[in-house]
Every structure is written in C-alpha cells, then in structure tokens.
C-alpha cells in the first residue's frame, strides 16, 4: 500500500520545500521503519530538494498475521478469502491506521522545532496509486472537492488486456490543493477508509472519538456527512448516532437520525431504505438553504457574505448563476485563503474571478467597498463579535454599507438545553463553539435587531431555522432586515443591553 504527499516551495508558504520534514518529524535524508499492528510502515523521500519535497508512506502488511489477530476479525482460519485478498496492494483503512500512528504529531498540528510551520498553508499534491473505491470516481470527487481539493481520479481497468471487462473498483487518486498539512492528513485519515467502505479491524466507541477529533473542523458541514459517518463507522447505527450528536454540538446542529444504509444503496437483505426514514439534513445545510431562500425571495442579484470564513456559503452562492456578483469578506487572511481554495478561484477564468471575489475587511469598521449590494449575509457571525462592538457592527453594515436586505442567523441559546455536552462560555453560560462571545435568547436577538432596524431605517422579520421544539423554539434564529423607502427619518434607538445583562446591570 502506497501513499505519497509532496509540497512545493512558493512565495508566502515554504521558502524551502524540505521544511516538510520538520512538519512530519521525519528527516528527508533517512529511511525509517515503524512496526505497527497491521504490519511494517516505511517512510522515505523519493525527492527532497529546495523546490519540491515528496514523502512516501509504504505499508507492508502481513495478511497471515492479521487473520490470526482477533482484533482484526480473524476467527475463521479456513476462509481462503482471508489469505487471498488485496490487502498487500491497495490502500485501505490500514493506511489510515499507519497515517495516524506514523504522522500523529503532524496530524495534531505540532512542530516544536518550527512552531510557525503548522499554520502555513502549503501547496500539496497527494497520490494514492491504488485505492478501493466503492462508488467510483464520482464518489471520490464528491468527498474531496467540497474540501477545496482539485481531484483527478482515474478508474483502473479490471484487466488491461481485456478492455471489454470494463473498470475495476480501484481508482488512481491524485489531489492538489493549498492547505495546512494537519488538515490534509486528517482528511485522508477519515476519507480513505470511507472510499473503501470496509474497516479491516474491529470498530468500537474509540472510532467515534477518532472521527470527531479528525473531522471536527470540516466534517460537520460536509455535504456527504451522513455517508461519511456511516461508512467510517462500519454502518454501526449506535456509533453513527453518537458521532452525529457530537458533531451537531460542535456545529450547533440538532442531532438528526442517521440511516445505516447509505443513500442510493440497498440493505443486506436487498431492500432500499424507505423514504420516510431519510435523515434530516444537517443544520448547517438547513441554515444555508434558508439564507439562499431569502435571497431568492427578495430578488437579490448581488450579495456580500460578511464573515465568510472558509467559504461554505460562498461555494453555494458562486454555484448559483442567479447571483451576478458575489463578495466574501473576512478579517482573517488565512480563512480567505481557504475560501479561495474551496472555490478554486486560482483555476477560474477571469470572468468568474471578477464575479466572485474575496476581500479582507473587519465587520466593525466602515468600508466603502461593501456598499452597493442588494443583500448582505451575516450567517453565524454576530456571536463571534464582542458585545461592546455590536453597535459598531450595526453602524458599519446598516448605517454605512446599507444593502437593500440584511440576513442574520445566530444560535438560539434557549435551544441549548438539547445539547447536554456544550462548552463553558462567558459568565458560566453554555455555548456551542469556544469562540462564541455570547449566544442570544430569542428575546435578546429581537431586542437588538428591532433597535438597530429602528435606528437605521429597516423593517424586521423574525424566522426560525431547524426543527421547532416546544417552549424553546428552533436551534437557529434568523432576522431579515429590509431597507425602508427613502425619506424614512433616522433617529437614535435606545441602547440595547449586552447579552446576559439587563438595563446595563449585571444579570443575576
């Protein structure tokens, strides 16, 4: 089993490509061997120059030893298939085991010798020459392209000498993208066994921990999340439900019921899953659907996504040709780089790069470049802003940029009773994300939105996103602010108390 990963030197990323060795904690001048439960892993560098550095992980498995090891399901020593199989040749869940063991420090994003390197986005090329892929080339693209990878996948023929037999279940997979090495390794760690759809070892609750740890930063809003969970966890329903709930808490999503049978496939008894049992979409997708619905409803053609982050919503805006101009802004240059990779702007033509643009800008400062748009979106953004800066945000967006429509979504703090394992937030409150400065109740959002709209001449509509629960509402709350006709008199609105306070006094 072979996997190679190469980094290329380029301005602003790596001055010397051999710095990849620091990140991997493996010296380019040495070939190293590691004994693992699945066999022996060899790490070596086919190329190591200042311009390009390539590392190879070669896993030499022991099929007989695996069969005899009960941890890997070895029980029937007389089953010929246990000894005659593709394990020594095709990448699988065992490669994921090797990646996790051999490159554990790199996956954790640590580099004591060069602490600046783990956060650097590197131009990376990944090659898996022989990968079992139940779902074919199309599935490989559906799993990796939403993460910003440029995917080249070629189906291997069943027999090159007999073309009429068609393609085998193996693909030659190549990925190209710019990202942190830790993120690339984590995505390979999760998705290689997902493509194979076969775990070659016993699956237990530990696998849920590994999945949440490796996928916490990208899996929650992946469009193929449900299938990834099912396949990675060997279609074990209780583990899928556990992982779904834990990712939901990270994402702010309601724990949805996940099916064990993948979409478009049949159960072992040959029956397709009934339509009424289809899992509810993740809350992240429901939010994006709700926002896009509002934008179409109001006839917006030009849209600015304020605080766009890695570009989850931007990707859908860019794909919708209804929108003739799309702008994404964020205060973080690193997030904008990730968004550019996700949108594949570097490969886009001039017209598309003019239509879809990225801009570094702060939400709390007025910026003339944000004026003139039909609509502005603040999707899960306001809760990341310090409460003392909310007035400045309202002035910058509603008072200065003044789009015709502003769409705001934010968590509903009252719904948090459905998430028992949330993080401790400011003032002892429980929040869904460690960077949340606050989370509003429905009354608090209504008070802030109504006051800001009154001050700057907007009308307000309040909506719910996600499943409604008695007494506490939906997990996400939305406000749609529509600019009132010209001539509306602006006036000072009463000061809105910061979250967790009443009338300027600390809440008791």
XYZ file of C-alpha atoms in Angstrom:
508
model
C 0.000 0.000 0.000
C 1.493 3.312 -1.069
C 0.590 6.953 -0.425
C 2.788 9.906 -1.411
C 2.499 13.545 -0.402
C 4.531 16.351 -1.940
C 4.972 20.024 -1.024
C 6.226 22.676 -3.419
C 8.121 25.796 -2.417
C 6.296 29.015 -3.251
C 6.368 32.644 -2.055
C 4.470 33.196 1.183
C 4.308 29.494 2.063
C 7.536 27.472 2.006
C 10.868 29.007 1.093
C 12.443 25.558 1.272
C 10.255 22.557 0.428
C 12.341 20.259 2.648
C 10.770 22.046 5.628
C 8.104 19.379 5.104
C 10.451 17.131 7.080
C 10.105 19.393 10.132
C 6.313 19.150 9.974
C 6.338 15.371 9.593
C 9.117 14.875 12.165
C 10.868 12.644 9.626
C 14.287 13.643 8.243
C 14.459 13.638 4.410
C 17.908 12.015 4.470
C 16.751 8.933 6.362
C 14.514 5.988 5.527
C 12.611 4.882 8.615
C 10.667 1.753 9.514
C 7.821 1.513 12.043
C 6.297 -1.686 13.417
C 2.509 -1.410 13.543
C -0.311 -3.822 14.446
C -1.096 -4.131 10.716
C 2.475 -4.659 9.511
C 5.529 -2.501 8.854
C 5.390 1.100 7.655
C 8.293 2.523 5.654
C 8.732 6.295 5.387
C 11.171 7.682 2.828
C 11.598 10.651 0.497
C 11.732 9.911 -3.262
C 12.527 13.611 -3.807
C 13.887 16.220 -1.409
C 15.029 19.475 -2.981
C 14.502 23.088 -2.024
C 11.889 23.357 -4.797
C 9.925 20.152 -4.173
C 9.819 17.591 -1.383
C 7.891 14.324 -1.610
C 7.379 11.829 1.214
C 6.165 8.269 0.676
C 4.395 6.006 3.146
C 4.685 2.360 2.128
C 2.724 -0.081 4.248
C 3.885 -3.680 4.144
C 1.049 -5.724 5.615
C 1.156 -9.247 6.983
C -2.079 -10.936 5.804
C -1.464 -14.100 7.808
C -0.695 -12.170 10.993
C -3.818 -10.074 10.518
C -6.017 -13.137 10.131
C -4.604 -14.621 13.331
C -5.105 -11.382 15.257
C -8.621 -11.326 16.716
C -8.577 -7.523 16.800
C -8.734 -7.605 13.012
C -11.601 -10.002 12.803
C -9.524 -13.160 12.394
C -11.610 -16.061 13.581
C -12.164 -18.457 10.713
C -8.689 -19.659 9.776
C -10.113 -21.810 6.972
C -11.653 -18.977 4.949
C -9.480 -18.662 1.854
C -10.595 -15.062 1.308
C -8.830 -14.047 4.494
C -5.500 -15.000 2.943
C -6.090 -14.190 -0.725
C -7.144 -10.545 -0.940
C -5.979 -7.080 -1.981
C -4.586 -6.013 1.407
C -0.904 -6.044 0.413
C -1.537 -3.878 -2.652
C -4.458 -1.458 -2.293
C -4.762 1.431 0.160
C -7.488 0.942 2.747
C -8.379 1.567 6.369
C -4.974 0.099 7.247
C -3.296 3.039 5.549
C -5.379 5.298 7.785
C -4.043 3.383 10.789
C -0.493 3.928 9.521
C -1.078 7.630 8.865
C -2.468 8.085 12.363
C 0.453 6.294 14.013
C 3.432 7.433 11.923
C 2.352 11.063 11.445
C 0.464 11.577 14.725
C 2.348 14.742 15.711
C 1.891 16.270 12.254
C -1.856 15.475 12.350
C -2.054 17.227 15.729
C -0.542 20.363 14.153
C 2.549 20.479 16.378
C 6.125 21.271 15.424
C 8.361 22.235 18.334
C 11.384 22.860 16.105
C 9.457 25.258 13.833
C 6.288 26.387 15.650
C 5.438 28.741 12.776
C 5.074 25.940 10.231
C 1.891 24.075 11.286
C -0.345 27.051 10.436
C 1.208 27.612 6.998
C -0.971 26.702 4.016
C 1.158 24.536 1.723
C 0.738 23.715 -1.978
C 0.268 19.950 -1.636
C -0.015 17.032 -4.045
C -1.314 13.701 -2.774
C -1.162 10.472 -4.781
C -2.784 7.154 -3.901
C -1.948 4.853 -6.843
C -4.392 2.064 -5.979
C -7.433 2.822 -3.859
C -10.534 0.646 -3.443
C -13.437 2.989 -4.132
C -16.960 1.631 -3.824
C -18.768 4.442 -5.574
C -16.136 5.050 -8.226
C -14.589 8.245 -9.468
C -17.745 10.250 -8.797
C -17.687 9.461 -5.079
C -14.015 10.426 -4.807
C -14.863 13.822 -6.252
C -17.912 14.261 -4.006
C -15.821 13.602 -0.911
C -12.733 15.683 -1.661
C -13.884 18.573 -3.885
C -16.102 20.223 -1.201
C -12.941 20.466 0.916
C -11.194 22.535 -1.758
C -9.117 19.790 -3.382
C -8.645 19.593 -7.126
C -9.350 15.909 -7.780
C -8.020 13.745 -10.583
C -9.350 10.196 -10.261
C -8.920 7.504 -12.892
C -10.713 4.179 -12.763
C -8.337 1.241 -13.159
C -9.371 -1.379 -15.751
C -10.357 -4.788 -14.478
C -7.892 -6.283 -16.941
C -5.854 -4.017 -19.262
C -5.666 -6.811 -21.812
C -9.458 -7.247 -21.939
C -10.998 -3.739 -22.191
C -14.476 -5.205 -22.625
C -14.476 -6.230 -18.979
C -14.647 -2.574 -18.004
C -13.396 -0.785 -14.904
C -12.474 -2.355 -11.600
C -13.400 -0.949 -8.192
C -9.951 0.640 -7.871
C -9.021 4.214 -8.733
C -5.761 6.086 -9.128
C -6.375 9.163 -6.974
C -4.488 12.461 -7.167
C -5.310 15.525 -5.072
C -3.941 19.026 -5.435
C -4.672 21.896 -3.062
C -3.288 24.514 -0.720
C -3.922 23.792 2.940
C -2.352 23.036 6.292
C -0.581 19.700 6.400
C -2.519 18.726 9.547
C -5.830 19.274 7.741
C -4.701 17.264 4.701
C -3.620 14.318 6.844
C -6.846 14.400 8.880
C -8.961 14.350 5.721
C -7.008 11.415 4.287
C -7.243 9.621 7.632
C -11.045 9.801 7.535
C -11.849 9.562 3.826
C -9.565 6.735 2.627
C -11.485 4.090 4.612
C -14.749 5.800 3.656
C -13.977 5.306 -0.035
C -13.035 1.689 0.623
C -16.200 1.257 2.746
C -14.522 -1.540 4.694
C -12.887 -1.449 8.093
C -10.234 -4.134 8.368
C -10.303 -4.053 12.146
C -12.806 -4.104 14.996
C -14.869 -0.902 15.285
C -15.635 0.330 18.803
C -16.527 3.580 20.556
C -12.882 4.656 20.153
C -13.587 5.136 16.446
C -16.180 7.798 17.244
C -13.576 9.723 19.257
C -11.069 9.459 16.397
C -13.631 10.597 13.836
C -14.765 13.643 15.820
C -11.162 14.563 16.580
C -10.025 14.289 12.949
C -13.174 15.735 11.364
C -14.171 18.385 13.888
C -13.044 21.302 11.720
C -14.589 20.256 8.391
C -16.946 17.298 8.663
C -19.966 18.993 10.270
C -20.977 20.895 7.122
C -19.686 18.424 4.513
C -22.485 17.687 2.014
C -21.691 13.947 2.250
C -21.516 13.922 6.037
C -24.169 11.241 6.517
C -22.471 8.802 4.162
C -19.040 9.540 5.647
C -20.283 8.747 9.143
C -21.967 5.524 8.098
C -19.044 4.184 6.135
C -16.321 5.241 8.565
C -18.173 3.654 11.459
C -18.847 0.406 9.578
C -22.619 1.087 9.411
C -22.951 0.629 13.183
C -26.080 2.619 13.941
C -25.371 3.398 17.591
C -21.929 4.774 16.748
C -23.310 6.812 13.839
C -25.919 8.357 16.141
C -23.256 9.162 18.743
C -20.966 10.794 16.180
C -23.885 12.734 14.684
C -24.825 14.164 18.076
C -21.242 15.123 18.924
C -20.656 16.827 15.576
C -24.026 18.542 15.956
C -22.911 20.064 19.250
C -19.778 21.432 17.574
C -21.799 22.745 14.652
C -24.865 23.867 16.560
C -26.934 21.313 14.673
C -29.811 19.314 16.034
C -28.854 15.657 16.348
C -30.562 14.129 13.343
C -31.416 10.471 12.949
C -28.873 8.917 10.570
C -29.541 5.823 8.481
C -27.222 2.871 8.470
C -27.866 2.187 4.780
C -26.035 4.719 2.540
C -28.016 6.840 0.126
C -28.607 5.092 -3.165
C -27.532 1.688 -1.830
C -29.516 -1.261 -0.562
C -29.518 -3.006 2.763
C -28.048 -6.509 3.097
C -31.470 -8.040 2.512
C -31.800 -6.157 -0.785
C -34.425 -3.658 0.372
C -33.931 0.039 -0.266
C -34.428 2.303 2.765
C -37.942 3.785 2.965
C -38.173 7.446 2.012
C -39.843 8.443 5.259
C -36.707 7.338 7.167
C -34.416 9.695 5.267
C -32.245 11.648 7.714
C -32.915 15.323 8.228
C -30.230 17.496 6.595
C -27.542 18.854 8.945
C -28.425 22.194 10.498
C -25.535 23.851 8.652
C -27.206 22.924 5.367
C -30.642 23.978 6.602
C -29.205 27.397 7.520
C -27.628 27.844 4.100
C -30.857 26.712 2.417
C -32.837 29.224 4.473
C -30.451 32.070 3.626
C -30.495 31.236 -0.085
C -34.278 31.044 0.069
C -34.476 34.584 1.435
C -32.045 35.896 -1.192
C -34.150 34.413 -3.994
C -37.341 35.614 -2.311
C -36.179 39.253 -2.314
C -34.715 39.039 -5.821
C -31.130 39.762 -4.812
C -28.596 39.639 -7.642
C -25.526 40.979 -5.835
C -24.600 39.552 -2.432
C -21.857 40.128 0.140
C -21.168 37.349 2.647
C -19.810 39.144 5.713
C -17.541 36.962 7.852
C -17.463 34.290 5.143
C -14.808 32.138 6.852
C -13.724 29.181 4.726
C -16.474 29.833 2.194
C -19.168 27.237 2.988
C -21.974 29.614 1.943
C -19.853 31.290 -0.736
C -19.490 27.976 -2.548
C -23.254 27.745 -2.917
C -23.622 31.405 -3.866
C -20.937 31.011 -6.538
C -22.637 27.912 -7.950
C -25.953 29.781 -8.341
C -25.820 31.824 -11.560
C -28.753 33.927 -10.291
C -26.162 35.947 -8.404
C -24.216 38.140 -10.803
C -21.799 39.483 -8.189
C -20.644 37.708 -5.042
C -18.222 39.084 -2.465
C -16.876 37.275 0.573
C -15.205 39.193 3.407
C -13.365 38.076 6.498
C -10.895 39.633 8.911
C -8.646 36.542 8.665
C -6.356 36.273 5.641
C -5.889 32.588 6.411
C -9.635 31.927 6.214
C -9.803 33.799 2.912
C -7.030 31.598 1.506
C -9.021 28.546 2.470
C -12.124 30.032 0.879
C -10.183 30.692 -2.337
C -9.056 27.059 -2.386
C -12.577 25.838 -1.679
C -13.930 27.966 -4.518
C -10.980 27.010 -6.747
C -10.570 30.655 -7.696
C -6.948 30.113 -8.693
C -8.166 27.843 -11.517
C -11.135 30.046 -12.510
C -11.252 32.186 -15.630
C -11.075 35.991 -15.499
C -14.843 36.444 -15.757
C -15.507 34.126 -12.806
C -12.814 35.779 -10.673
C -14.485 39.109 -11.397
C -17.903 37.717 -10.483
C -16.744 36.026 -7.261
C -14.250 37.967 -5.184
C -12.738 37.831 -1.697
C -11.815 40.794 0.457
C -10.143 41.218 3.834
C -12.294 43.530 5.928
C -13.486 43.951 9.511
C -17.180 43.895 10.364
C -16.851 46.669 12.937
C -15.272 49.301 10.669
C -16.961 51.165 7.835
C -15.733 50.074 4.417
C -16.827 51.795 1.211
C -16.107 48.604 -0.755
C -19.108 46.923 0.892
C -21.648 49.469 -0.345
C -23.947 48.961 -3.303
C -25.019 45.333 -2.788
C -28.586 44.090 -2.974
C -28.107 41.873 0.083
C -25.656 41.215 2.900
C -25.476 37.987 4.899
C -24.192 37.536 8.449
C -24.570 33.767 8.853
C -23.442 32.613 12.318
C -21.226 35.697 12.663
C -22.586 38.150 15.233
C -21.972 35.763 18.135
C -18.225 35.922 17.353
C -18.177 39.708 17.885
C -17.576 41.208 21.331
C -20.837 42.580 22.722
C -19.236 46.016 23.134
C -18.638 46.133 19.337
C -22.169 45.280 18.217
C -23.133 48.937 17.821
C -20.106 49.438 15.575
C -21.147 46.401 13.510
C -24.669 47.780 13.081
C -23.280 51.161 12.020
C -20.858 49.587 9.508
C -23.461 47.304 7.911
C -26.829 49.036 8.302
C -25.684 52.612 8.614
C -22.820 52.757 6.093
C -22.998 49.851 3.601
C -26.835 49.969 3.630
C -27.707 46.934 1.480
C -31.355 46.580 0.494
C -31.676 43.399 2.601
C -29.609 42.040 5.504
C -29.954 38.397 6.595
C -28.660 37.465 10.061
C -28.589 33.979 11.585
C -27.329 33.131 15.057
C -27.747 30.288 17.592
C -30.826 30.292 19.809
C -29.450 29.974 23.359
C -32.762 28.620 24.649
C -32.388 25.555 22.422
C -29.096 24.646 24.100
C -30.976 22.508 26.621
C -30.975 19.892 23.847
C -27.155 19.834 23.841
C -26.034 18.422 27.211
C -22.291 18.462 26.426
C -21.734 22.096 25.486
C -18.678 24.173 26.369
C -18.423 26.677 29.197
C -18.781 30.195 27.843
C -18.563 33.744 29.232
C -20.217 34.217 32.606
C -20.751 30.487 33.093
C -23.134 30.204 30.134
C -23.066 27.154 27.884
C -22.102 27.856 24.274
C -21.838 25.797 21.095
C -18.392 26.993 19.997
C -15.345 28.116 22.016
C -15.094 31.388 20.050
C -18.669 32.494 20.770
C -18.647 35.696 22.829
C -22.316 35.153 23.678
C -25.409 33.360 22.460
C -28.725 35.202 22.381
C -32.125 34.089 23.530
C -34.950 34.844 21.124
C -35.936 37.911 23.132
C -32.362 39.239 23.148
C -31.983 38.904 19.381
C -35.382 40.524 18.857
C -34.415 43.470 21.070
C -31.082 44.011 19.293
C -32.497 43.634 15.780
C -35.553 45.815 16.422
C -33.448 48.591 17.952
C -30.848 48.516 15.157
C -33.554 48.480 12.479
C -35.363 51.387 14.120
C -32.153 53.397 14.250
C -31.107 52.856 10.633
C -34.419 52.678 8.832
C -35.067 48.972 8.294
C -38.099 46.737 8.760
C -37.549 43.437 10.616
C -38.906 39.926 10.130
C -38.025 37.086 12.520
C -37.832 33.470 11.339
C -36.844 30.046 12.697
C -34.376 27.607 11.116
C -34.351 23.938 12.029
C -36.753 21.723 13.964
C -39.034 23.565 16.392
C -39.099 22.370 19.990
C -41.858 23.238 22.479
C -41.111 26.307 24.611
C -37.539 26.836 23.306
C -38.035 27.349 19.568
C -35.602 26.307 16.818
C -31.834 25.753 17.112
C -31.094 28.699 14.795
C -32.879 32.042 14.730
C -32.928 34.366 11.731
C -33.781 38.018 11.197
C -34.375 39.581 7.785
C -33.941 43.347 7.721
C -35.383 45.185 4.695
C -34.434 48.794 3.945
C -37.399 51.151 4.248
C -38.167 53.550 1.387
C -36.113 56.725 1.077
C -37.279 59.533 3.305
C -37.617 57.423 6.412
C -36.346 59.526 9.286
C -33.429 58.036 11.156
C -33.334 58.553 14.895
C -31.422 57.272 17.856
C -32.650 53.974 19.195
C -32.405 53.066 22.865
C -29.189 51.365 23.863
C -29.531 47.594 23.740
C -28.163 45.775 26.762
C -25.325 43.363 26.065
C -26.167 39.649 26.238
C -26.516 38.486 29.819
C -27.314 41.957 31.197
C -30.473 43.942 31.902
C -30.634 47.719 31.772
C -26.861 47.959 31.982
C -26.744 45.968 35.229
C -25.137 42.586 35.568
C -27.796 39.895 35.357
C -28.365 37.816 38.448
